[in-house]
Short mmCIF file of C-alpha atoms and ligand atoms in Angstrom, two decimals:
data_model
loop_
_atom_site.label_atom_id
_atom_site.label_comp_id
_atom_site.label_asym_id
_atom_site.label_seq_id
_atom_site.Cartn_x
_atom_site.Cartn_y
_atom_site.Cartn_z
CA MET A 137 0.00 0.00 0.00
CA THR A 138 1.38 3.41 -0.93
CA PHE A 139 1.93 5.82 1.91
CA PHE A 140 1.05 9.32 0.68
CA VAL A 141 3.54 11.79 2.03
CA LYS A 142 2.36 15.33 2.76
CA PRO A 143 4.35 17.88 0.73
CA VAL A 144 7.43 19.21 2.51
CA ALA A 145 8.80 22.71 1.83
CA PRO A 146 12.11 22.58 -0.08
CA ASP A 147 13.98 24.25 2.79
CA ARG A 148 12.82 21.50 5.21
CA LEU A 149 13.57 18.58 2.89
CA PRO A 150 17.26 18.24 3.92
CA ASP A 151 16.18 17.73 7.56
CA LEU A 152 13.79 14.99 6.53
CA LEU A 153 16.45 13.29 4.38
CA ARG A 154 18.90 13.40 7.30
CA GLN A 155 16.41 12.11 9.85
CA MET A 156 14.77 9.30 7.90
CA PRO A 157 15.96 5.80 8.82
CA LYS A 158 17.59 4.09 5.87
CA ALA A 159 19.53 1.02 4.77
CA GLU A 160 22.81 1.40 2.89
CA LEU A 161 23.25 -1.49 0.44
CA HIS A 162 26.17 -0.37 -1.74
CA MET A 163 29.15 0.54 0.33
CA HIS A 164 32.71 -0.78 -0.19
CA ILE A 165 34.27 -0.77 3.24
CA GLU A 166 37.72 -0.13 1.71
CA GLY A 167 36.14 2.95 0.12
CA SER A 168 35.48 4.40 3.57
CA LEU A 169 39.22 4.77 4.30
CA GLU A 170 39.66 8.50 4.84
CA PRO A 171 43.12 9.94 4.03
CA GLU A 172 43.73 10.59 7.75
CA LEU A 173 43.16 6.91 8.55
CA ILE A 174 45.29 5.83 5.56
CA PHE A 175 48.19 7.84 6.99
CA ALA A 176 47.59 6.59 10.55
CA LEU A 177 47.52 2.93 9.42
CA ALA A 178 50.56 3.44 7.16
CA GLN A 179 52.48 4.71 10.16
CA ARG A 180 51.21 1.94 12.44
CA ASN A 181 52.28 -0.74 9.93
CA GLY A 182 55.43 0.85 8.53
CA VAL A 183 53.94 1.08 5.03
CA THR A 184 55.19 3.82 2.70
CA ILE A 185 52.65 5.71 0.62
CA PRO A 186 53.70 7.90 -2.29
CA TYR A 187 52.09 11.12 -0.98
CA ALA A 188 53.67 13.69 1.33
CA ASN A 189 50.59 14.26 3.49
CA VAL A 190 46.81 14.00 3.80
CA GLU A 191 46.20 17.07 1.61
CA ALA A 192 48.45 15.76 -1.17
CA LEU A 193 46.61 12.43 -1.12
CA ARG A 194 43.20 14.06 -1.13
CA SER A 195 44.15 16.32 -4.02
CA ALA A 196 44.95 13.19 -6.09
CA TYR A 197 41.22 12.30 -5.92
CA ALA A 198 40.40 13.72 -9.36
CA PHE A 199 39.05 10.85 -11.41
CA THR A 200 38.19 10.60 -15.10
CA ASN A 201 36.59 7.15 -15.08
CA LEU A 202 36.24 4.00 -12.95
CA GLN A 203 39.76 2.68 -13.63
CA SER A 204 41.44 5.96 -12.65
CA PHE A 205 39.67 5.65 -9.28
CA LEU A 206 40.39 1.93 -8.81
CA ASP A 207 44.15 2.48 -9.19
CA ILE A 208 44.21 4.83 -6.21
CA TYR A 209 41.61 2.86 -4.23
CA TYR A 210 43.67 -0.36 -4.32
CA ALA A 211 46.81 1.62 -3.40
CA GLY A 212 44.95 3.11 -0.38
CA ALA A 213 43.83 -0.35 0.77
CA SER A 214 47.47 -1.51 0.92
CA VAL A 215 47.86 0.03 4.43
CA LEU A 216 45.48 -2.61 5.86
CA ARG A 217 47.47 -5.42 7.46
CA THR A 218 45.99 -6.64 10.75
CA SER A 219 42.58 -7.66 12.00
CA GLN A 220 42.58 -4.48 14.12
CA ASP A 221 43.13 -2.35 10.98
CA PHE A 222 40.00 -3.84 9.39
CA TYR A 223 38.11 -3.38 12.64
CA ASP A 224 39.15 0.28 12.94
CA MET A 225 38.23 1.04 9.33
CA ALA A 226 34.76 -0.50 9.67
CA HIS A 227 34.18 1.04 13.10
CA ALA A 228 34.92 4.53 11.71
CA TYR A 229 32.34 3.94 8.97
CA PHE A 230 29.67 2.72 11.42
CA VAL A 231 30.06 5.87 13.54
CA LYS A 232 29.43 8.01 10.44
CA ALA A 233 26.59 5.76 9.24
CA ALA A 234 24.81 6.10 12.61
CA LEU A 235 24.99 9.91 12.32
CA ASP A 236 23.26 9.56 8.92
CA ASN A 237 20.51 7.41 10.49
CA VAL A 238 21.62 4.30 8.63
CA VAL A 239 20.00 1.53 10.68
CA HIS A 240 21.05 -1.38 8.47
CA THR A 241 23.93 -1.88 6.05
CA GLU A 242 25.35 -4.68 3.90
CA LEU A 243 29.04 -3.96 3.37
CA PHE A 244 31.12 -5.04 0.40
CA PHE A 245 34.67 -6.15 0.98
CA ASP A 246 37.36 -7.10 -1.56
CA PRO A 247 39.45 -9.91 -0.03
CA GLN A 248 41.55 -10.47 -3.15
CA THR A 249 43.17 -7.07 -2.85
CA HIS A 250 44.36 -8.12 0.63
CA THR A 251 45.18 -11.80 0.13
CA ALA A 252 47.35 -10.80 -2.87
CA ARG A 253 49.53 -8.90 -0.34
CA GLY A 254 49.78 -11.88 2.01
CA VAL A 255 46.98 -10.81 4.40
CA SER A 256 44.90 -13.88 5.23
CA MET A 257 41.17 -14.22 4.63
CA GLU A 258 40.81 -14.91 8.36
CA THR A 259 42.45 -11.57 9.25
CA VAL A 260 40.12 -9.67 6.91
CA VAL A 261 36.89 -11.39 7.93
CA ASP A 262 37.71 -11.45 11.64
CA GLY A 263 38.31 -7.69 11.83
CA LEU A 264 35.27 -6.78 9.76
CA HIS A 265 32.99 -9.24 11.52
CA ARG A 266 34.00 -8.05 15.02
CA ALA A 267 33.26 -4.47 13.94
CA CYS A 268 29.82 -5.54 12.63
CA VAL A 269 28.99 -7.22 15.95
CA ASP A 270 30.08 -4.14 17.93
CA ALA A 271 28.25 -1.75 15.58
CA GLN A 272 24.91 -3.03 16.82
CA LYS A 273 25.70 -2.51 20.49
CA ASP A 274 27.88 0.63 20.19
CA VAL A 275 26.00 2.75 17.64
CA GLY A 276 22.79 0.83 16.85
CA VAL A 277 23.69 -0.10 13.27
CA ASN A 278 22.82 -3.60 12.07
CA ALA A 279 25.52 -4.76 9.64
CA SER A 280 26.43 -7.75 7.51
CA LEU A 281 29.11 -8.59 4.93
CA ILE A 282 29.07 -9.28 1.18
CA MET A 283 32.29 -10.68 -0.26
CA CYS A 284 33.11 -9.39 -3.76
CA PHE A 285 35.16 -11.08 -6.47
CA LEU A 286 37.40 -8.74 -8.48
CA ARG A 287 36.19 -9.07 -12.05
CA HIS A 288 39.53 -8.06 -13.63
CA LEU A 289 40.93 -11.32 -12.18
CA SER A 290 40.07 -14.79 -13.45
CA GLU A 291 37.15 -17.02 -12.52
CA GLU A 292 39.70 -19.56 -11.27
CA GLU A 293 40.99 -16.98 -8.77
CA ALA A 294 37.40 -16.30 -7.71
CA PHE A 295 36.97 -20.04 -7.01
CA GLU A 296 40.15 -20.00 -4.89
CA THR A 297 38.84 -17.01 -2.96
CA LEU A 298 35.55 -18.79 -2.36
CA GLU A 299 37.44 -21.82 -0.98
CA GLN A 300 39.39 -19.57 1.39
CA ALA A 301 36.15 -17.96 2.59
CA LEU A 302 34.19 -21.14 3.26
CA PRO A 303 35.50 -21.60 6.84
CA PHE A 304 33.92 -18.18 7.58
CA ARG A 305 30.75 -18.84 5.65
CA ASP A 306 28.53 -17.96 8.64
CA LYS A 307 29.99 -14.42 8.69
CA ILE A 308 29.22 -13.64 5.02
CA ILE A 309 25.66 -13.21 3.76
CA GLY A 310 26.32 -12.68 0.09
CA ILE A 311 28.61 -12.59 -2.91
CA GLY A 312 29.20 -9.61 -5.21
CA LEU A 313 31.22 -8.69 -8.28
CA ASP A 314 33.15 -5.44 -8.60
CA SER A 315 36.26 -3.71 -10.05
CA GLY A 316 36.83 -2.74 -13.71
CA GLU A 317 33.63 -3.48 -15.58
CA ILE A 318 34.24 -2.94 -19.28
CA GLY A 319 35.71 -6.08 -20.88
CA ASN A 320 34.83 -8.19 -17.80
CA PRO A 321 31.18 -9.14 -18.34
CA PRO A 322 29.19 -10.96 -15.66
CA GLU A 323 29.14 -14.22 -17.67
CA LYS A 324 32.90 -14.55 -17.09
CA PHE A 325 31.88 -15.63 -13.55
CA ALA A 326 28.94 -17.89 -14.47
CA ARG A 327 30.32 -21.08 -12.86
CA VAL A 328 31.51 -19.54 -9.61
CA PHE A 329 28.24 -17.67 -9.12
CA ALA A 330 26.32 -20.92 -9.77
CA ARG A 331 28.40 -22.55 -7.02
CA CYS A 332 27.77 -19.64 -4.63
CA ARG A 333 24.07 -19.98 -5.35
CA GLU A 334 24.16 -23.69 -4.49
CA LEU A 335 25.90 -22.76 -1.24
CA GLY A 336 22.99 -20.50 -0.33
CA PHE A 337 24.66 -17.08 -0.59
CA HIS A 338 22.71 -14.02 -1.65
CA LEU A 339 23.99 -12.76 -5.00
CA VAL A 340 24.57 -9.24 -6.32
CA ALA A 341 26.80 -7.76 -9.03
CA HIS A 342 27.98 -4.38 -10.27
CA ALA A 343 26.54 -3.98 -13.77
CA GLY A 344 25.64 -1.03 -15.96
CA GLU A 345 27.89 1.40 -14.07
CA GLU A 346 30.04 2.16 -17.13
CA GLY A 347 29.24 -1.07 -18.95
CA PRO A 348 26.33 -1.59 -21.37
CA PRO A 349 22.78 -2.76 -20.61
CA ALA A 350 23.84 -6.19 -21.96
CA TYR A 351 25.87 -6.65 -18.75
CA VAL A 352 22.76 -6.01 -16.65
CA TRP A 353 20.86 -8.64 -18.64
CA THR A 354 23.59 -11.25 -18.10
CA ALA A 355 23.96 -10.37 -14.41
CA LEU A 356 20.25 -11.18 -14.11
CA ASP A 357 19.93 -14.13 -16.48
CA VAL A 358 23.34 -15.83 -16.17
CA LEU A 359 24.51 -14.94 -12.65
CA LYS A 360 20.92 -14.79 -11.31
CA VAL A 361 21.66 -11.89 -8.99
CA GLU A 362 18.99 -10.47 -6.68
CA ARG A 363 20.13 -6.83 -6.93
CA ILE A 364 22.11 -4.82 -9.48
CA ASP A 365 24.78 -2.48 -8.14
CA HIS A 366 24.60 0.83 -10.01
CA GLY A 367 22.61 -0.24 -13.09
CA VAL A 368 22.20 3.36 -14.25
CA GLN A 369 22.99 2.44 -17.88
CA SER A 370 19.74 0.41 -17.90
CA SER A 371 17.81 3.50 -18.98
CA LYS A 372 19.34 3.05 -22.46
CA ASP A 373 17.29 -0.16 -22.94
CA ALA A 374 13.49 0.10 -22.70
CA ALA A 375 12.97 -3.68 -22.50
CA LEU A 376 15.47 -3.90 -19.65
CA MET A 377 13.70 -1.09 -17.77
CA GLN A 378 10.45 -3.06 -18.07
CA ARG A 379 12.11 -6.23 -16.83
CA LEU A 380 13.66 -4.46 -13.81
CA ALA A 381 10.35 -2.84 -12.93
CA LYS A 382 8.30 -6.01 -13.40
CA ASP A 383 10.61 -8.17 -11.27
CA ARG A 384 11.24 -5.41 -8.70
CA ILE A 385 15.01 -5.86 -9.08
CA ALA A 386 16.63 -3.23 -6.88
CA LEU A 387 19.31 -0.93 -8.28
CA THR A 388 21.78 0.33 -5.68
CA VAL A 389 22.44 3.74 -7.20
CA CYS A 390 25.37 5.92 -6.04
CA PRO A 391 24.92 9.44 -7.41
CA LEU A 392 28.10 11.08 -6.09
CA SER A 393 30.14 8.13 -7.34
CA ASN A 394 28.56 8.50 -10.77
CA LEU A 395 29.39 12.21 -10.70
CA LYS A 396 33.01 11.76 -9.60
CA LEU A 397 33.63 8.95 -12.10
CA CYS A 398 32.14 11.05 -14.93
CA VAL A 399 29.22 8.67 -15.61
CA PHE A 400 27.01 11.81 -15.69
CA PRO A 401 28.35 15.31 -16.41
CA ASP A 402 26.54 16.80 -13.39
CA LEU A 403 24.02 15.73 -10.74
CA ALA A 404 21.17 17.56 -12.46
CA SER A 405 21.60 15.13 -15.39
CA HIS A 406 21.49 12.04 -13.16
CA ASN A 407 18.73 9.59 -14.10
CA LEU A 408 17.60 8.63 -10.57
CA ARG A 409 14.24 10.36 -11.07
CA GLN A 410 13.74 8.59 -14.41
CA LEU A 411 14.44 5.22 -12.76
CA LEU A 412 12.02 5.89 -9.90
CA ASP A 413 9.31 7.31 -12.14
CA ALA A 414 9.57 4.17 -14.33
CA GLY A 415 8.73 2.10 -11.23
CA LEU A 416 12.21 0.68 -10.61
CA ALA A 417 13.26 -0.16 -7.06
CA ALA A 418 16.16 2.30 -6.96
CA THR A 419 18.01 3.07 -3.73
CA VAL A 420 20.59 5.75 -2.81
CA ASN A 421 24.02 4.75 -1.48
CA SER A 422 27.54 6.09 -1.14
CA ASP A 423 29.79 3.46 -2.86
CA ASP A 424 33.21 4.78 -1.72
CA PRO A 425 32.40 7.83 0.39
CA ALA A 426 35.96 8.71 1.42
CA TYR A 427 36.86 9.11 -2.26
CA PHE A 428 33.68 10.61 -3.70
CA GLY A 429 33.10 13.51 -1.32
CA GLY A 430 30.20 12.32 0.75
CA TYR A 431 28.44 9.70 2.83
CA VAL A 432 24.89 8.54 2.21
CA ASN A 433 23.11 11.66 3.49
CA ASP A 434 25.34 13.83 1.28
CA ASN A 435 24.22 11.65 -1.64
CA PHE A 436 20.57 12.16 -0.71
CA MET A 437 20.82 15.89 -0.09
CA GLN A 438 22.92 16.84 -3.10
CA THR A 439 20.88 14.69 -5.50
CA PHE A 440 17.54 16.00 -4.21
CA ALA A 441 18.79 19.58 -4.47
CA ALA A 442 20.04 19.06 -8.03
CA THR A 443 17.10 17.10 -9.43
CA GLY A 444 14.11 18.43 -7.48
CA LEU A 445 13.02 15.09 -6.07
CA SER A 446 10.18 15.28 -3.52
CA ALA A 447 9.43 13.97 -0.02
CA GLN A 448 7.37 11.24 -1.70
CA HIS A 449 10.48 10.15 -3.60
CA ALA A 450 12.41 10.18 -0.30
CA TYR A 451 9.89 7.84 1.28
CA THR A 452 10.04 5.51 -1.74
CA LEU A 453 13.85 5.44 -1.60
CA GLY A 454 13.80 4.65 2.13
CA LYS A 455 11.25 1.88 1.67
CA ASN A 456 13.13 0.46 -1.34
CA SER A 457 16.29 0.28 0.77
CA PHE A 458 14.62 -1.90 3.41
CA ASP A 459 12.63 -3.99 0.94
CA ALA A 460 15.77 -4.73 -1.13
CA SER A 461 17.89 -5.69 1.88
CA PHE A 462 18.70 -9.27 2.89
CA ILE A 463 16.95 -9.07 6.28
CA ASP A 464 13.91 -11.14 7.20
CA ALA A 465 10.33 -10.03 6.62
CA ALA A 466 9.72 -9.10 10.27
CA ALA A 467 12.80 -6.83 10.34
CA LYS A 468 11.72 -5.20 7.07
CA ARG A 469 8.31 -4.48 8.57
CA ARG A 470 9.88 -3.00 11.71
CA TYR A 471 12.18 -0.68 9.74
CA ASN A 472 9.40 0.33 7.34
CA ASP A 473 7.20 1.19 10.36
CA GLN A 474 10.02 3.38 11.71
CA LEU A 475 10.27 5.06 8.31
CA THR A 476 6.53 5.79 8.20
CA ALA A 477 6.59 7.07 11.79
CA CYS A 478 9.45 9.42 10.89
CA PHE A 479 7.50 10.89 7.96
CA GLU A 480 4.29 11.22 10.03
CA ALA A 481 6.12 12.97 12.85
CA PHE A 482 7.84 15.29 10.39
CA SER A 483 4.60 16.68 8.97
N1 LIG B 163 35.15 -1.09 -6.21
C1 LIG B 163 34.98 -0.05 -5.37
N2 LIG B 163 34.14 0.85 -5.91
C2 LIG B 163 33.75 0.35 -7.11
C3 LIG B 163 32.89 0.81 -8.13
N3 LIG B 163 32.23 1.96 -8.05
N4 LIG B 163 32.75 0.06 -9.23
C4 LIG B 163 33.40 -1.10 -9.34
N5 LIG B 163 34.22 -1.57 -8.41
C5 LIG B 163 34.39 -0.85 -7.30
ZN1 LIG B 164 30.48 -0.11 -6.00
#
């Protein structure tokens, strides 16, 4: 049943966007490493980074496309060595998420970028999992983990990564696919995703960020994912838009990421409104907030300001975020009730 939201004056909309409870479903935990923490961890671990200071590192964050970002993102992640490093990184994100009224989040992590440097899967998962457990009691954020395969690597390497993760299977709710998209279509990982499906993992994949609508089709039909990460290129294919709307496949959209990686020339040109108005289950997320200039509420506020989205759109985005999450039906109902109560109290 649709909840009709009373109109909210434009100058009050940012308060509503800040206050509304929300789930964040597209958030790479390594993308939350702020330059200050990169330098602190580099010092703690005796790692050298090729920037003189925090300002010099931050000023290198001028990206022209996805690959130009990934090069610096993997370099930043190289300061992570111990379980405590992973804990500290995730804890810092949870504190910020709580301030944005994120009540539930499903975090991506990229183990292959760490295991390639000799950091064990156990170290990575242990630190992140401990931080997830503490997030609930320390800041009231419910959190779980989605392990991503790097799509620029081979399917064989993805299988090896899956093997390494199986002892920690109870700490991982899902499997994702990320890294450089163009030239690495979803079907490259058909067999390993089929195995993950047999093992009972939830499945998601980045598709249609820079890559064509064809990659969204194969993520759905070959990998059989439950959500598409980004998916903004889907608006180039009318039949795909109908499919996504009909099957209520959620798109985890990241507007500031799309802006910083030059997917759209400016936020006013972003197609979030088009996706929502076509009946797609779009959500708003931050992707790699330390690199893209904002956490999830910055994404909401800047996108609403640039595109003129309404309080009704805000409610839909909040509800989509809970409905698309991998929590049980009772938890979805509880969060959606909190969302409705927030909107009622606001008017
Ligand atoms: N890894 C971290 N952020 C990513 C993005 N936006 N696309 C693909 N891989 C990523
Ligand atoms: Zn992403």
